[in-house]
Amino acid sequence: MATRGAPDAAGGTGITEQGWLEAARTFIQETLCPAGSEPDVQLTQSVIDCVKNTWLSQGKNQGFPLPLSYSFVSVQDLKTHQNLPCCSHLSWSSSTYQAWAQGTGPNGTPLPREQLLLLGTLTDLSGDLEQEYRKGDVYVKDNTGILTCELIDLDLSWLGRLFLFPNWSYLPPARWNASGEGHLELLSAPVPVCPLTASPGPPTPLPVLYPETASRLLRHRGKLRGVQPNLAGKLVRLSALVRSQKKAHFVLCLGDGSLAGSHVSIVVQIPAQLVWHRALWPGRSYVLTALRVVRIRGHCYRVWTTSPSSHLLPLKPECVRELELELDGPLLEADPAPTPMPSSSQDGDGEPVLVRHSTLLSYSGKVTGVLSQPAGLYEVDGQLALCLAYQQFHSLRKVVRPGVSLELQDVHLLQSVGGGIRRPVLAPCLHGAILLRGFSCQKPETQSFYQAQGTSLFEQLVWERQLGLPLYLWATRALEELAGKLCPHMLRHHQLLQHSTPGNPSPGLQLLAPVLDVLSPPGSMRRNAHKEILEEPHHCPLQKYMRLQTPCSFPTLATLKDEGRCRAWAAFDPKTLLPLPESSYLTSCQLNQRVSWSWLTLLPATSHPAQILIGVLAASSHKGCLQLRDKTGSLPCLILAKHSQPVTDSRFIGCLVRTEKFQLVIERNVRSNFPSCKELNMTGFIQKQQARVYIQFFLADALILPVPRPLLHSATSLPPQAEPTLPDGPHVEQSRLFLLSHKEALVKRNFCVPPGANPEVPKTILSFHVSGIWLGGTQRKEGTVWGPPEPKGEENKDQKVLLIFRGSSVRWFEFLHPGHVYRLVAPGPPTPLLFEEGGPSCIPQRPLELAGYASCLAVQEAWTLELESSPDVPAVLDTSRALPKTSMDDLLSGNSDCLVSFSAEILSRSLCEPFPAPFWAKPGGTRTSRASVKLTVAVEDADCPCRPHLDIYIKEPHLPPPLGLLPGARAYFGQLEKKISRSHNIYCCFRPTTYLQVLSFPPETAISAPLPHIFLAELLQGGRPPFQASASCHIVSVFSLQLLWVCAHCTSLCPQGRCTRQGSTCPTQTSISQASIRLLVEDGTAEAVVTCRNHHVATVLGLCPSEWTSLLESVRGPGKVALQFTGPGAQPESSAKVDEPLTLFLRTLCTSFSVLRPVVLSFELERKPSLVIPLEPPQLQRFQCGEQTLLTRVNPKIRLSCLSIQEPKHASSLGAFSLSC
């Protein structure tokens, strides 16, 4: 509403005095006089005189007898036209207003001043409601409408009288709240239009009872029959106004004014008397007439209560006399003696030490901030938090804002509540009262729709879930965190914070329920208002509390990703990725290759507080992976329905996911050029580092909540032009069932040419294929069910189909798995031959016809896929969902270039560097070699206890590798290409036809199983021996020994520490030592040739670290020392002179008993087990024993690689060797 004239100028608008008076008469007749009555000249003159006198009272009217700049406003005009907060001060000058407005402080905005004259009748009746529906509120009423008002000190004689309101503020409802009501704040006492006549006192003094007598009278029988006495005393306590569905009430307490004196409680529950709550002022004395005694249900003692004829009067000593009663009759049961309240430093009997007691006090202060209006949380005096949620403060909710002064009677002070709250908290219960002592001059902040949501849900947490204050404060913060994560893009605020009912639960409460159920189990006793207010000593939910350790947090996905990266790189230490004894022998290439890839798993329990993952599940149309999304971003995720079962139901797309059990995986990729292990702590050698962050969890461990349908489009990753536009009317769809038999890899292919592209220049796009069998014909939707399939000509013939997914349709990749039946759904009007050969989506391919496919379809972006439940699948279909696996004999056979399938546990993962470019390759040429990823896996076979090890190589276009290929995980590999290396080892490679399914995640705690302890002869027996094992054996002889120093960059010899490479200079002059030794060992059952390298050589030679270091330093000069032992008793061949001291020492050492000794050997086979090369049969060998010649069959020597060598603890550990000695 526009301002009309300056505040202190009377003629600023050009209105004459006569015109102003005429407008006043019209307004009074229409707004204040009874409808249809004649003009009331007396009333009109009284109103004008009242306005004039109030206007002249300011003393600075500049000679104008009337406020010509002010215009009259009706209640309806305020509600209809005044859309902005405002204030009006008829009796204030400009300086008074400016002084008042300065109370907003530097950050507040004062209420704008308008020149408006407001008149109306004060009443406690809302509209035309009957008397019994009075709620204790006060209204301003005229002929046009009614408006709620708040005032500080109400005189009950004002009700029903016509007033001029000289100083008031009006706060309209928020613009988004079309059905809301504004309210008035009366800043000063209203001015009566007609003078109020003082009510005459009683002709005779009023007989009254004082609190001590009234309290004793409650315990006497028969003294109050037929009598309704009057009670007088000083108001010492006022409870909250409690409203329920049936009745509202409050309790006041009268005393004699002394701290130790007696007091008596009076229950007020007559609807017409509820307005007394606004008129009562603690510290003043009152008389309540015509009281009676009742016994309240659920309360064990009788109490005083008002009757319909009761009145509230100010206590005037000259108008009352004490009623004398004889109290010598029989007594009722006496009140129990009040039990002492335990202090905060001394706990009660049986209470845990952590239980604290709040302090009950009275406090007056000013509101300085709003923490959460829906939750009833405010800041007082800049230091304290104020929680009003444990009272019903509906009327105060719209009044309380920064600048409001409050007096809190009997409020609880709780300190160190925890849960992230650092400041002390004031919280009134029903026992105390919140009294308004001053209005705010500050303009309220514009409240958006979402900021006002959740009021009923927060009330539900207090009144139904019975949460204690620490847990309630944490729950409000948690709901704010969830709203910040999900609203408004993933979920609307009113949906997240809606009131929870049995048929329509609140998503916000469902997300918090698992935590709340543990900390505050449901089913606790509900609050009883009468007991909370009347019982002594006082008991309420705020009396006792425990400091809350923050139970959990709900980080945003962006925060989770950033924290994961930070923690992963903070924990990244190249030295920890390399075994310390081995790292010093690695070349620069080997060193950088070992640190190029590593991974870290973070569990929720490692964070304090524990983290809970919440997001909306989405399927990416750009990457083909599943994602969790919130307002801050997205995170890729790998999900299993449960152990060894993938997610197949696409209905989970768009659902809200909450899980406390998940793994945050960070894969670290590092490009570095460390010269040697000495520089591993120098970060300057790291050239580039990247991290891939994703999440792994089981759906069985998660809470899945559906999201309303209009928001699901954000979870399907469809571009706006790809979303289907359906016609109005019934939903029309057609579909067809198919059994999926095989799924190929998701890679970039160039056979699918996008529409409009040049077919001569194929473009690689992300795509995948699935092959399957049609089950029946096309079906059309009839209402909500699918109709019968269309008949086909060849019902008994399997109709094989190849489906191509490209573009946005790759979002279905994670839901499609072999052995399941799916329904392919196409929206829109029926299209003939849509799923048939020759249809609009069919792609003619001659090779497909040769492969036996009846049709090849390109899945459109608007099509959807649904997992079909078993009852809807034709009964004739009997398919096994077991994944096909290659037999172990075929897998280990010598057949190469064939496709194999198996399940395996991933043992290790490493990055294989590409071969260096040939010297004739030109720099910058198009020929480039890409790195590959090597997985070492242990193949699972139910018939084979010793799992054979295989290497699987992943190359382009399968890089980066799919999610979840981590050491310790189990996976199914389908249609890998089997190859045989030149050293006759079997390995496999990914192909475009490869199907991968992760079966389980790595265990949260690493479990290292000991190697099996065997005899060496077991490696020569039939069956499949273990690839790694340990054996107790004896070192028989040394075949060869080699010690050398090589360049860490090019591995050329480095005599005297100088690289001998010809033609170019290495970038670093760093040399490293390397060592190897070949041994003959036997355990009494068989012999084996063992190769030991580097630090294991020192263990074989029995040298301590200092001796080994000295030996290597003595080799640095020549650069290489090699000894070759040709046979037992033969002289060794050496690369150095035989008579050199170093050679003599090594020759003597290798033939001494310090080397030829019993050991416990851990080993692995030099060549992985396979059937490529059959085992050599035993050979006849001649032995000379004295004069006798023995001829026997001797098994071939086994070739092993040393993993570790340990000294035997005792003789029994030597196994078969101890028996042969």
PDB file of N, CA and C in Angstrom, residues 878-942:
ATOM      1  N   ASP A 878      12.100 -73.061 -19.570  1.00  0.00           N
ATOM      2  CA  ASP A 878      12.851 -73.626 -18.446  1.00  0.00           C
ATOM      3  C   ASP A 878      14.320 -73.327 -18.692  1.00  0.00           C
ATOM      4  N   THR A 879      14.766 -72.222 -18.188  1.00  0.00           N
ATOM      5  CA  THR A 879      16.143 -71.795 -18.426  1.00  0.00           C
ATOM      6  C   THR A 879      16.912 -71.810 -17.119  1.00  0.00           C
ATOM      7  N   SER A 880      18.160 -72.080 -17.217  1.00  0.00           N
ATOM      8  CA  SER A 880      19.053 -72.045 -16.067  1.00  0.00           C
ATOM      9  C   SER A 880      19.816 -70.731 -16.089  1.00  0.00           C
ATOM     10  N   ARG A 881      19.803 -70.051 -14.952  1.00  0.00           N
ATOM     11  CA  ARG A 881      20.487 -68.772 -14.878  1.00  0.00           C
ATOM     12  C   ARG A 881      21.951 -68.926 -14.480  1.00  0.00           C
ATOM     13  N   ALA A 882      22.451 -70.176 -14.415  1.00  0.00           N
ATOM     14  CA  ALA A 882      23.855 -70.369 -14.088  1.00  0.00           C
ATOM     15  C   ALA A 882      24.708 -69.879 -15.247  1.00  0.00           C
ATOM     16  N   LEU A 883      25.745 -69.130 -14.923  1.00  0.00           N
ATOM     17  CA  LEU A 883      26.623 -68.589 -15.953  1.00  0.00           C
ATOM     18  C   LEU A 883      27.476 -69.705 -16.532  1.00  0.00           C
ATOM     19  N   PRO A 884      27.642 -69.750 -17.860  1.00  0.00           N
ATOM     20  CA  PRO A 884      28.458 -70.823 -18.471  1.00  0.00           C
ATOM     21  C   PRO A 884      29.921 -70.681 -18.076  1.00  0.00           C
ATOM     22  N   LYS A 885      30.565 -71.819 -17.832  1.00  0.00           N
ATOM     23  CA  LYS A 885      31.971 -71.825 -17.444  1.00  0.00           C
ATOM     24  C   LYS A 885      32.714 -72.882 -18.247  1.00  0.00           C
ATOM     25  N   THR A 886      33.929 -72.564 -18.596  1.00  0.00           N
ATOM     26  CA  THR A 886      34.802 -73.486 -19.303  1.00  0.00           C
ATOM     27  C   THR A 886      35.388 -74.473 -18.307  1.00  0.00           C
ATOM     28  N   SER A 887      35.458 -75.733 -18.711  1.00  0.00           N
ATOM     29  CA  SER A 887      36.024 -76.738 -17.809  1.00  0.00           C
ATOM     30  C   SER A 887      37.505 -76.443 -17.591  1.00  0.00           C
ATOM     31  N   MET A 888      38.025 -76.919 -16.482  1.00  0.00           N
ATOM     32  CA  MET A 888      39.414 -76.646 -16.145  1.00  0.00           C
ATOM     33  C   MET A 888      40.366 -77.287 -17.139  1.00  0.00           C
ATOM     34  N   ASP A 889      40.020 -78.470 -17.638  1.00  0.00           N
ATOM     35  CA  ASP A 889      40.888 -79.117 -18.628  1.00  0.00           C
ATOM     36  C   ASP A 889      40.967 -78.301 -19.899  1.00  0.00           C
ATOM     37  N   ASP A 890      39.828 -77.779 -20.366  1.00  0.00           N
ATOM     38  CA  ASP A 890      39.853 -76.955 -21.569  1.00  0.00           C
ATOM     39  C   ASP A 890      40.571 -75.638 -21.327  1.00  0.00           C
ATOM     40  N   LEU A 891      40.432 -75.109 -20.107  1.00  0.00           N
ATOM     41  CA  LEU A 891      41.072 -73.830 -19.817  1.00  0.00           C
ATOM     42  C   LEU A 891      42.584 -73.962 -19.812  1.00  0.00           C
ATOM     43  N   LEU A 892      43.095 -75.085 -19.291  1.00  0.00           N
ATOM     44  CA  LEU A 892      44.543 -75.263 -19.185  1.00  0.00           C
ATOM     45  C   LEU A 892      45.135 -76.035 -20.348  1.00  0.00           C
ATOM     46  N   SER A 893      44.329 -76.337 -21.337  1.00  0.00           N
ATOM     47  CA  SER A 893      44.829 -77.101 -22.479  1.00  0.00           C
ATOM     48  C   SER A 893      45.675 -76.216 -23.376  1.00  0.00           C
ATOM     49  N   GLY A 894      46.277 -76.834 -24.385  1.00  0.00           N
ATOM     50  CA  GLY A 894      47.144 -76.104 -25.290  1.00  0.00           C
ATOM     51  C   GLY A 894      46.426 -75.413 -26.420  1.00  0.00           C
ATOM     52  N   ASN A 895      45.104 -75.447 -26.452  1.00  0.00           N
ATOM     53  CA  ASN A 895      44.376 -74.774 -27.527  1.00  0.00           C
ATOM     54  C   ASN A 895      44.408 -73.268 -27.296  1.00  0.00           C
ATOM     55  N   SER A 896      44.835 -72.520 -28.264  1.00  0.00           N
ATOM     56  CA  SER A 896      44.917 -71.067 -28.135  1.00  0.00           C
ATOM     57  C   SER A 896      43.882 -70.417 -29.044  1.00  0.00           C
ATOM     58  N   ASP A 897      43.751 -69.106 -28.878  1.00  0.00           N
ATOM     59  CA  ASP A 897      42.833 -68.290 -29.678  1.00  0.00           C
ATOM     60  C   ASP A 897      41.398 -68.814 -29.611  1.00  0.00           C
ATOM     61  N   CYS A 898      40.998 -69.237 -28.427  1.00  0.00           N
ATOM     62  CA  CYS A 898      39.615 -69.639 -28.214  1.00  0.00           C
ATOM     63  C   CYS A 898      39.047 -68.806 -27.075  1.00  0.00           C
ATOM     64  N   LEU A 899      37.726 -68.857 -26.919  1.00  0.00           N
ATOM     65  CA  LEU A 899      37.041 -68.063 -25.906  1.00  0.00           C
ATOM     66  C   LEU A 899      36.758 -68.939 -24.690  1.00  0.00           C
ATOM     67  N   VAL A 900      37.062 -68.401 -23.497  1.00  0.00           N
ATOM     68  CA  VAL A 900      36.875 -69.150 -22.263  1.00  0.00           C
ATOM     69  C   VAL A 900      36.091 -68.276 -21.292  1.00  0.00           C
ATOM     70  N   SER A 901      35.441 -68.925 -20.347  1.00  0.00           N
ATOM     71  CA  SER A 901      34.649 -68.242 -19.328  1.00  0.00           C
ATOM     72  C   SER A 901      34.906 -68.912 -17.986  1.00  0.00           C
ATOM     73  N   PHE A 902      35.035 -68.122 -16.936  1.00  0.00           N
ATOM     74  CA  PHE A 902      35.287 -68.684 -15.610  1.00  0.00           C
ATOM     75  C   PHE A 902      35.061 -67.596 -14.563  1.00  0.00           C
ATOM     76  N   SER A 903      34.923 -68.045 -13.314  1.00  0.00           N
ATOM     77  CA  SER A 903      34.878 -67.158 -12.158  1.00  0.00           C
ATOM     78  C   SER A 903      36.218 -67.225 -11.456  1.00  0.00           C
ATOM     79  N   ALA A 904      36.642 -66.085 -10.908  1.00  0.00           N
ATOM     80  CA  ALA A 904      37.966 -66.047 -10.312  1.00  0.00           C
ATOM     81  C   ALA A 904      38.021 -64.962  -9.261  1.00  0.00           C
ATOM     82  N   GLU A 905      38.987 -65.116  -8.365  1.00  0.00           N
ATOM     83  CA  GLU A 905      39.302 -64.078  -7.393  1.00  0.00           C
ATOM     84  C   GLU A 905      40.508 -63.298  -7.880  1.00  0.00           C
ATOM     85  N   ILE A 906      40.405 -61.989  -7.847  1.00  0.00           N
ATOM     86  CA  ILE A 906      41.501 -61.144  -8.306  1.00  0.00           C
ATOM     87  C   ILE A 906      42.552 -61.084  -7.203  1.00  0.00           C
ATOM     88  N   LEU A 907      43.773 -61.495  -7.553  1.00  0.00           N
ATOM     89  CA  LEU A 907      44.863 -61.503  -6.579  1.00  0.00           C
ATOM     90  C   LEU A 907      45.662 -60.213  -6.616  1.00  0.00           C
ATOM     91  N   SER A 908      45.903 -59.689  -7.791  1.00  0.00           N
ATOM     92  CA  SER A 908      46.689 -58.461  -7.909  1.00  0.00           C
ATOM     93  C   SER A 908      46.305 -57.756  -9.195  1.00  0.00           C
ATOM     94  N   ARG A 909      46.625 -56.468  -9.228  1.00  0.00           N
ATOM     95  CA  ARG A 909      46.374 -55.651 -10.415  1.00  0.00           C
ATOM     96  C   ARG A 909      47.550 -54.704 -10.580  1.00  0.00           C
ATOM     97  N   SER A 910      48.042 -54.612 -11.784  1.00  0.00           N
ATOM     98  CA  SER A 910      49.183 -53.749 -12.053  1.00  0.00           C
ATOM     99  C   SER A 910      49.029 -53.141 -13.422  1.00  0.00           C
ATOM    100  N   LEU A 911      49.765 -52.073 -13.633  1.00  0.00           N
ATOM    101  CA  LEU A 911      49.761 -51.374 -14.905  1.00  0.00           C
ATOM    102  C   LEU A 911      50.987 -51.788 -15.683  1.00  0.00           C
ATOM    103  N   CYS A 912      50.767 -52.286 -16.886  1.00  0.00           N
ATOM    104  CA  CYS A 912      51.870 -52.708 -17.751  1.00  0.00           C
ATOM    105  C   CYS A 912      52.234 -51.563 -18.679  1.00  0.00           C
ATOM    106  N   GLU A 913      53.479 -51.130 -18.594  1.00  0.00           N
ATOM    107  CA  GLU A 913      53.927 -50.055 -19.459  1.00  0.00           C
ATOM    108  C   GLU A 913      54.048 -50.554 -20.898  1.00  0.00           C
ATOM    109  N   PRO A 914      53.791 -49.693 -21.868  1.00  0.00           N
ATOM    110  CA  PRO A 914      53.925 -50.107 -23.270  1.00  0.00           C
ATOM    111  C   PRO A 914      55.387 -50.316 -23.624  1.00  0.00           C
ATOM    112  N   PHE A 915      55.580 -51.114 -24.675  1.00  0.00           N
ATOM    113  CA  PHE A 915      56.948 -51.296 -25.155  1.00  0.00           C
ATOM    114  C   PHE A 915      57.475 -49.983 -25.706  1.00  0.00           C
ATOM    115  N   PRO A 916      58.745 -49.688 -25.492  1.00  0.00           N
ATOM    116  CA  PRO A 916      59.277 -48.448 -26.050  1.00  0.00           C
ATOM    117  C   PRO A 916      59.209 -48.451 -27.560  1.00  0.00           C
ATOM    118  N   ALA A 917      59.000 -47.277 -28.113  1.00  0.00           N
ATOM    119  CA  ALA A 917      58.896 -47.145 -29.557  1.00  0.00           C
ATOM    120  C   ALA A 917      60.241 -47.502 -30.202  1.00  0.00           C
ATOM    121  N   PRO A 918      60.217 -48.156 -31.363  1.00  0.00           N
ATOM    122  CA  PRO A 918      61.488 -48.478 -32.033  1.00  0.00           C
ATOM    123  C   PRO A 918      62.241 -47.216 -32.416  1.00  0.00           C
ATOM    124  N   PHE A 919      63.563 -47.389 -32.564  1.00  0.00           N
ATOM    125  CA  PHE A 919      64.393 -46.219 -32.790  1.00  0.00           C
ATOM    126  C   PHE A 919      64.102 -45.548 -34.116  1.00  0.00           C
ATOM    127  N   TRP A 920      63.471 -46.294 -35.064  1.00  0.00           N
ATOM    128  CA  TRP A 920      63.182 -45.655 -36.343  1.00  0.00           C
ATOM    129  C   TRP A 920      61.849 -44.903 -36.349  1.00  0.00           C
ATOM    130  N   ALA A 921      61.087 -45.032 -35.240  1.00  0.00           N
ATOM    131  CA  ALA A 921      59.807 -44.314 -35.187  1.00  0.00           C
ATOM    132  C   ALA A 921      60.066 -42.825 -35.065  1.00  0.00           C
ATOM    133  N   LYS A 922      59.350 -42.052 -35.839  1.00  0.00           N
ATOM    134  CA  LYS A 922      59.519 -40.605 -35.811  1.00  0.00           C
ATOM    135  C   LYS A 922      58.765 -40.022 -34.623  1.00  0.00           C
ATOM    136  N   PRO A 923      59.376 -39.039 -33.971  1.00  0.00           N
ATOM    137  CA  PRO A 923      58.654 -38.384 -32.862  1.00  0.00           C
ATOM    138  C   PRO A 923      57.383 -37.723 -33.359  1.00  0.00           C
ATOM    139  N   GLY A 924      56.309 -37.877 -32.579  1.00  0.00           N
ATOM    140  CA  GLY A 924      55.042 -37.281 -32.965  1.00  0.00           C
ATOM    141  C   GLY A 924      54.289 -38.054 -34.016  1.00  0.00           C
ATOM    142  N   GLY A 925      54.751 -39.253 -34.351  1.00  0.00           N
ATOM    143  CA  GLY A 925      54.053 -40.044 -35.351  1.00  0.00           C
ATOM    144  C   GLY A 925      52.733 -40.571 -34.838  1.00  0.00           C
ATOM    145  N   THR A 926      51.924 -41.083 -35.744  1.00  0.00           N
ATOM    146  CA  THR A 926      50.607 -41.573 -35.381  1.00  0.00           C
ATOM    147  C   THR A 926      50.664 -42.920 -34.682  1.00  0.00           C
ATOM    148  N   ARG A 927      51.763 -43.623 -34.816  1.00  0.00           N
ATOM    149  CA  ARG A 927      51.850 -44.929 -34.172  1.00  0.00           C
ATOM    150  C   ARG A 927      52.177 -44.749 -32.698  1.00  0.00           C
ATOM    151  N   THR A 928      51.236 -45.090 -31.864  1.00  0.00           N
ATOM    152  CA  THR A 928      51.432 -44.975 -30.424  1.00  0.00           C
ATOM    153  C   THR A 928      51.097 -46.298 -29.774  1.00  0.00           C
ATOM    154  N   SER A 929      51.748 -46.547 -28.679  1.00  0.00           N
ATOM    155  CA  SER A 929      51.518 -47.773 -27.922  1.00  0.00           C
ATOM    156  C   SER A 929      50.906 -47.396 -26.583  1.00  0.00           C
ATOM    157  N   ARG A 930      49.760 -47.985 -26.279  1.00  0.00           N
ATOM    158  CA  ARG A 930      49.058 -47.657 -25.053  1.00  0.00           C
ATOM    159  C   ARG A 930      49.365 -48.700 -23.991  1.00  0.00           C
ATOM    160  N   ALA A 931      49.292 -48.254 -22.748  1.00  0.00           N
ATOM    161  CA  ALA A 931      49.512 -49.173 -21.640  1.00  0.00           C
ATOM    162  C   ALA A 931      48.333 -50.119 -21.504  1.00  0.00           C
ATOM    163  N   SER A 932      48.536 -51.172 -20.737  1.00  0.00           N
ATOM    164  CA  SER A 932      47.476 -52.137 -20.470  1.00  0.00           C
ATOM    165  C   SER A 932      47.473 -52.456 -18.989  1.00  0.00           C
ATOM    166  N   VAL A 933      46.393 -53.065 -18.546  1.00  0.00           N
ATOM    167  CA  VAL A 933      46.225 -53.454 -17.148  1.00  0.00           C
ATOM    168  C   VAL A 933      46.287 -54.966 -17.062  1.00  0.00           C
ATOM    169  N   LYS A 934      47.079 -55.455 -16.119  1.00  0.00           N
ATOM    170  CA  LYS A 934      47.194 -56.906 -15.926  1.00  0.00           C
ATOM    171  C   LYS A 934      46.545 -57.295 -14.605  1.00  0.00           C
ATOM    172  N   LEU A 935      45.643 -58.244 -14.691  1.00  0.00           N
ATOM    173  CA  LEU A 935      45.022 -58.831 -13.510  1.00  0.00           C
ATOM    174  C   LEU A 935      45.560 -60.237 -13.327  1.00  0.00           C
ATOM    175  N   THR A 936      46.035 -60.552 -12.144  1.00  0.00           N
ATOM    176  CA  THR A 936      46.393 -61.916 -11.800  1.00  0.00           C
ATOM    177  C   THR A 936      45.265 -62.483 -10.955  1.00  0.00           C
ATOM    178  N   VAL A 937      44.662 -63.567 -11.438  1.00  0.00           N
ATOM    179  CA  VAL A 937      43.469 -64.112 -10.799  1.00  0.00           C
ATOM    180  C   VAL A 937      43.703 -65.565 -10.440  1.00  0.00           C
ATOM    181  N   ALA A 938      42.944 -66.009  -9.441  1.00  0.00           N
ATOM    182  CA  ALA A 938      42.909 -67.412  -9.048  1.00  0.00           C
ATOM    183  C   ALA A 938      41.578 -67.982  -9.502  1.00  0.00           C
ATOM    184  N   VAL A 939      41.620 -68.872 -10.467  1.00  0.00           N
ATOM    185  CA  VAL A 939      40.401 -69.427 -11.068  1.00  0.00           C
ATOM    186  C   VAL A 939      39.720 -70.347 -10.070  1.00  0.00           C
ATOM    187  N   GLU A 940      38.402 -70.180  -9.945  1.00  0.00           N
ATOM    188  CA  GLU A 940      37.631 -70.976  -8.995  1.00  0.00           C
ATOM    189  C   GLU A 940      37.085 -72.212  -9.688  1.00  0.00           C
ATOM    190  N   ASP A 941      37.267 -73.339  -9.021  1.00  0.00           N
ATOM    191  CA  ASP A 941      36.744 -74.596  -9.540  1.00  0.00           C
ATOM    192  C   ASP A 941      36.373 -75.461  -8.354  1.00  0.00           C
ATOM    193  N   ALA A 942      35.120 -75.935  -8.353  1.00  0.00           N
ATOM    194  CA  ALA A 942      34.655 -76.730  -7.219  1.00  0.00           C
ATOM    195  C   ALA A 942      35.420 -78.036  -7.090  1.00  0.00           C
TER     196      ALA A 942
END
